[in-house]
C-alpha positions as a Python dict, from the first residue, in 0.01 Angstrom:
ca = {
    (1, 'M'): (0, 0, 0),
    (2, 'F'): (-244, 290, -35),
    (3, 'K'): (-518, 98, -217),
    (4, 'N'): (-768, 100, 68),
    (5, 'T'): (-664, 441, 197),
    (6, 'F'): (-885, 741, 107),
    (7, 'V'): (-657, 1019, -6),
    (8, 'S'): (-742, 1361, -141),
    (9, 'G'): (-527, 1665, -201),
    (10, 'F'): (-160, 1568, -183),
    (11, 'L'): (30, 1248, -108),
    (12, 'S'): (407, 1254, -79),
    (13, 'V'): (599, 934, -158),
    (14, 'F'): (947, 1082, -125),
    (15, 'Y'): (1085, 1383, 59),
    (16, 'S'): (1458, 1424, 97),
    (17, 'L'): (1423, 1603, 436),
    (18, 'G'): (1184, 1345, 583),
    (19, 'S'): (1271, 1130, 884),
    (20, 'D'): (1305, 821, 662),
    (21, 'P'): (1301, 941, 298),
    (22, 'L'): (1346, 597, 139),
    (23, 'Q'): (1096, 418, 366),
    (24, 'L'): (879, 314, 70),
    (25, 'W'): (1166, 261, -171),
    (26, 'G'): (1408, -11, -270),
    (27, 'K'): (1733, 77, -444),
    (28, 'R'): (1977, -88, -676),
    (29, 'I'): (2330, 26, -755),
    (30, 'G'): (2493, -164, -1036),
    (31, 'S'): (2712, -153, -1341),
    (32, 'P'): (2677, -290, -1695),
    (33, 'S'): (2690, -668, -1728),
    (34, 'K'): (2708, -900, -2023),
    (35, 'T'): (2368, -1044, -1948),
    (36, 'K'): (2087, -792, -1906),
    (37, 'G'): (1792, -851, -1680),
    (38, 'K'): (1439, -812, -1807),
    (39, 'D'): (1410, -449, -1698),
    (40, 'E'): (1744, -363, -1857),
    (41, 'A'): (1679, -545, -2182),
    (42, 'D'): (1375, -335, -2276),
    (43, 'H'): (1511, -5, -2143),
    (44, 'D'): (1601, 230, -2429),
    (45, 'S'): (1925, 334, -2258),
    (46, 'P'): (2164, 549, -2468),
    (47, 'Q'): (2531, 480, -2497),
    (48, 'A'): (2738, 690, -2263),
    (49, 'T'): (2913, 986, -2425),
    (50, 'S'): (3282, 1036, -2381),
    (51, 'S'): (3216, 1294, -2108),
    (52, 'E'): (2971, 1067, -1928),
    (53, 'S'): (3209, 773, -1942),
    (54, 'Q'): (3423, 964, -1688),
    (55, 'V'): (3143, 956, -1429),
    (56, 'Q'): (3255, 826, -1088),
    (57, 'E'): (3137, 499, -947),
    (58, 'P'): (2754, 472, -951),
    (59, 'H'): (2589, 573, -627),
    (60, 'I'): (2262, 657, -459),
    (61, 'E'): (2329, 883, -163),
    (62, 'F'): (2210, 1187, 24),
    (63, 'M'): (2410, 1502, -16),
    (64, 'I'): (2386, 1876, 30),
    (65, 'D'): (2281, 2048, -296),
    (66, 'E'): (2476, 2368, -349),
    (67, 'T'): (2172, 2551, -494),
    (68, 'L'): (1915, 2457, -227),
    (69, 'N'): (2176, 2440, 48),
    (70, 'S'): (1994, 2142, 197),
    (71, 'Q'): (1979, 1764, 172),
    (72, 'V'): (1870, 1593, -153),
    (73, 'L'): (1907, 1244, -296),
    (74, 'E'): (2156, 1199, -582),
    (75, 'I'): (2127, 903, -818),
    (76, 'L'): (2431, 883, -1040),
    (77, 'S'): (2554, 628, -1294),
    (78, 'N'): (2679, 608, -1653),
    (79, 'H'): (2445, 307, -1707),
    (80, 'L'): (2086, 413, -1645),
    (81, 'P'): (1909, 77, -1626),
    (82, 'S'): (2135, -61, -1350),
    (83, 'T'): (2103, 220, -1091),
    (84, 'F'): (1763, 326, -963),
    (85, 'I'): (1517, 354, -677),
    (86, 'T'): (1173, 195, -700),
    (87, 'A'): (855, 204, -493),
    (88, 'P'): (726, -15, -344),
    (89, 'S'): (1045, -181, -234),
    (90, 'L'): (890, -528, -261),
    (91, 'A'): (815, -660, -612),
    (92, 'T'): (503, -832, -481),
    (93, 'R'): (341, -511, -361),
    (94, 'T'): (187, -214, -542),
    (95, 'L'): (134, 149, -446),
    (96, 'G'): (-239, 153, -523),
    (97, 'I'): (-246, 535, -546),
    (98, 'K'): (-554, 665, -726),
    (99, 'L'): (-450, 1032, -744),
    (100, 'P'): (-386, 1111, -1113),
    (101, 'I'): (-121, 1387, -1099),
    (102, 'L'): (240, 1288, -1038),
    (103, 'V'): (498, 1558, -964),
    (104, 'F'): (877, 1542, -938),
    (105, 'L'): (1094, 1814, -787),
    (106, 'V'): (1412, 1713, -962),
    (107, 'K'): (1746, 1861, -1065),
    (108, 'S'): (1898, 1810, -1405),
    (109, 'L'): (2263, 1713, -1381),
    (110, 'G'): (2322, 1770, -1752),
    (111, 'K'): (2327, 1394, -1808),
    (112, 'Y'): (2085, 1129, -1935),
    (113, 'W'): (1791, 1060, -1702),
    (114, 'S'): (1479, 849, -1711),
    (115, 'F'): (1191, 734, -1495),
    (116, 'E'): (904, 492, -1534),
    (117, 'V'): (553, 479, -1394),
    (118, 'T'): (337, 163, -1403),
    (119, 'I'): (-37, 218, -1386),
    (120, 'L'): (-352, 9, -1390),
    (121, 'D'): (-642, 111, -1616),
    (122, 'D'): (-1014, 43, -1595),
    (123, 'R'): (-973, -269, -1813),
    (124, 'G'): (-741, -422, -1555),
    (125, 'E'): (-441, -376, -1790),
    (126, 'K'): (-98, -269, -1659),
    (127, 'R'): (52, 13, -1868),
    (128, 'R'): (396, 169, -1834),
    (129, 'F'): (495, 525, -1913),
    (130, 'R'): (868, 583, -1950),
    (131, 'A'): (1003, 938, -1989),
    (132, 'S'): (1362, 1026, -2068),
    (133, 'N'): (1563, 1326, -2180),
    (134, 'F'): (1732, 1124, -2454),
    (135, 'Q'): (1411, 1012, -2624),
    (136, 'T'): (1318, 1229, -2925),
    (137, 'V'): (973, 1102, -3019),
    (138, 'T'): (677, 946, -2839),
    (139, 'R'): (621, 577, -2910),
    (140, 'V'): (297, 404, -2804),
    (141, 'K'): (307, 22, -2778),
    (142, 'P'): (35, -198, -2628),
    (143, 'Y'): (180, -199, -2277),
    (144, 'I'): (447, 74, -2273),
    (145, 'T'): (465, 432, -2391),
    (146, 'T'): (805, 603, -2415),
    (147, 'M'): (813, 983, -2416),
    (148, 'P'): (1070, 1261, -2455),
    (149, 'L'): (1132, 1474, -2150),
    (150, 'R'): (1252, 1835, -2166),
    (151, 'M'): (1434, 1967, -1862),
    (152, 'D'): (1573, 2312, -1789),
    (153, 'P'): (1921, 2343, -1636),
    (154, 'G'): (1906, 2318, -1255),
    (155, 'W'): (1594, 2241, -1059),
    (156, 'N'): (1267, 2150, -1231),
    (157, 'Q'): (909, 2079, -1137),
    (158, 'I'): (780, 1801, -1365),
    (159, 'Q'): (408, 1732, -1367),
    (160, 'L'): (245, 1427, -1527),
    (161, 'N'): (-128, 1396, -1575),
    (162, 'L'): (-151, 1018, -1574),
    (163, 'A'): (-524, 1019, -1641),
    (164, 'D'): (-473, 1226, -1956),
    (165, 'Y'): (-179, 1015, -2073),
    (166, 'T'): (-375, 692, -2025),
    (167, 'K'): (-674, 825, -2216),
    (168, 'R'): (-468, 958, -2507),
    (169, 'A'): (-235, 659, -2542),
    (170, 'Y'): (-480, 376, -2482),
    (171, 'G'): (-832, 515, -2486),
    (172, 'T'): (-887, 378, -2135),
    (173, 'T'): (-941, 530, -1792),
    (174, 'Y'): (-665, 563, -1535),
    (175, 'A'): (-738, 365, -1218),
    (176, 'E'): (-426, 375, -1002),
    (177, 'T'): (-47, 391, -996),
    (178, 'L'): (118, 60, -917),
    (179, 'R'): (491, 144, -921),
    (180, 'I'): (742, 428, -974),
    (181, 'T'): (1103, 366, -1077),
    (182, 'I'): (1351, 654, -1094),
    (183, 'H'): (1681, 592, -1274),
    (184, 'A'): (2007, 782, -1282),
    (185, 'N'): (2103, 1068, -1332),
    (186, 'C'): (1932, 1323, -1111),
    (187, 'R'): (1889, 1483, -771),
    (188, 'L'): (1555, 1454, -599),
    (189, 'R'): (1385, 1680, -349),
    (190, 'R'): (1031, 1544, -351),
    (191, 'V'): (796, 1308, -540),
    (192, 'Y'): (425, 1346, -475),
    (193, 'F'): (75, 1289, -610),
    (194, 'S'): (-216, 1530, -620),
    (195, 'D'): (-581, 1509, -715),
    (196, 'Q'): (-554, 1793, -966),
    (197, 'L'): (-303, 2022, -1137),
    (198, 'V'): (-217, 2301, -892),
    (199, 'P'): (-31, 2622, -989),
    (200, 'E'): (290, 2658, -793),
    (201, 'S'): (162, 2977, -634),
    (202, 'E'): (-127, 2777, -480),
    (203, 'L'): (79, 2485, -350),
    (204, 'P'): (110, 2426, 26),
    (205, 'A'): (439, 2568, 150),
    (206, 'E'): (592, 2225, 210),
    (207, 'F'): (538, 2125, -154),
    (208, 'K'): (712, 2427, -304),
    (209, 'L'): (1068, 2427, -427),
    (210, 'Y'): (1228, 2715, -251),
    (211, 'L'): (1541, 2846, -420),
    (212, 'P'): (1765, 3078, -226),
    (213, 'V'): (1733, 3449, -313),
    (214, 'V'): (2053, 3581, -467),
    (215, 'K'): (2128, 3934, -344),
    (216, 'E'): (2297, 4159, -593),
}
């Protein structure tokens, strides 16, 4: 999609206040089944806790977040592998984004959450990086690395240096990102790429996460 497009600085692939936030994305809303698909079978999904088993019907919908007081996307399910958004929407296409830094502006809902990024390295190999807040240790396998993810309560800015991860896990060089899949459970404000790690104080205004000021 972006393979032949020269991009420097920042590239947003999701913004909840955009004119068509899910333009690049496909979505799936499902529930557990007896037969798992390929993506579900190798997803290290935890068993739902007693509190999580009370979650309402799975959904992917826009809503007003009470903290930001503006529109965000909520992905909610008690079965992570079956409910997600993925970009590109077509399985036959790839993002082709060469920028190495991936950033999520995401809200923890106090539930299990995971996401996965598929990249291409300089050897022409596809590698997957899956992060989740229920994983406790990092596991590196030939074509997938699973990593623990620590999130603070409320809204978080999560930065991934895909070039560094690729080098450390596989000893190869990051070439481009092919696909992003974001599973339940979270709320999303923005997902974007950048050409370098940028302190929040130096971000363009539209890429900052503005939290309302509480007056005492």
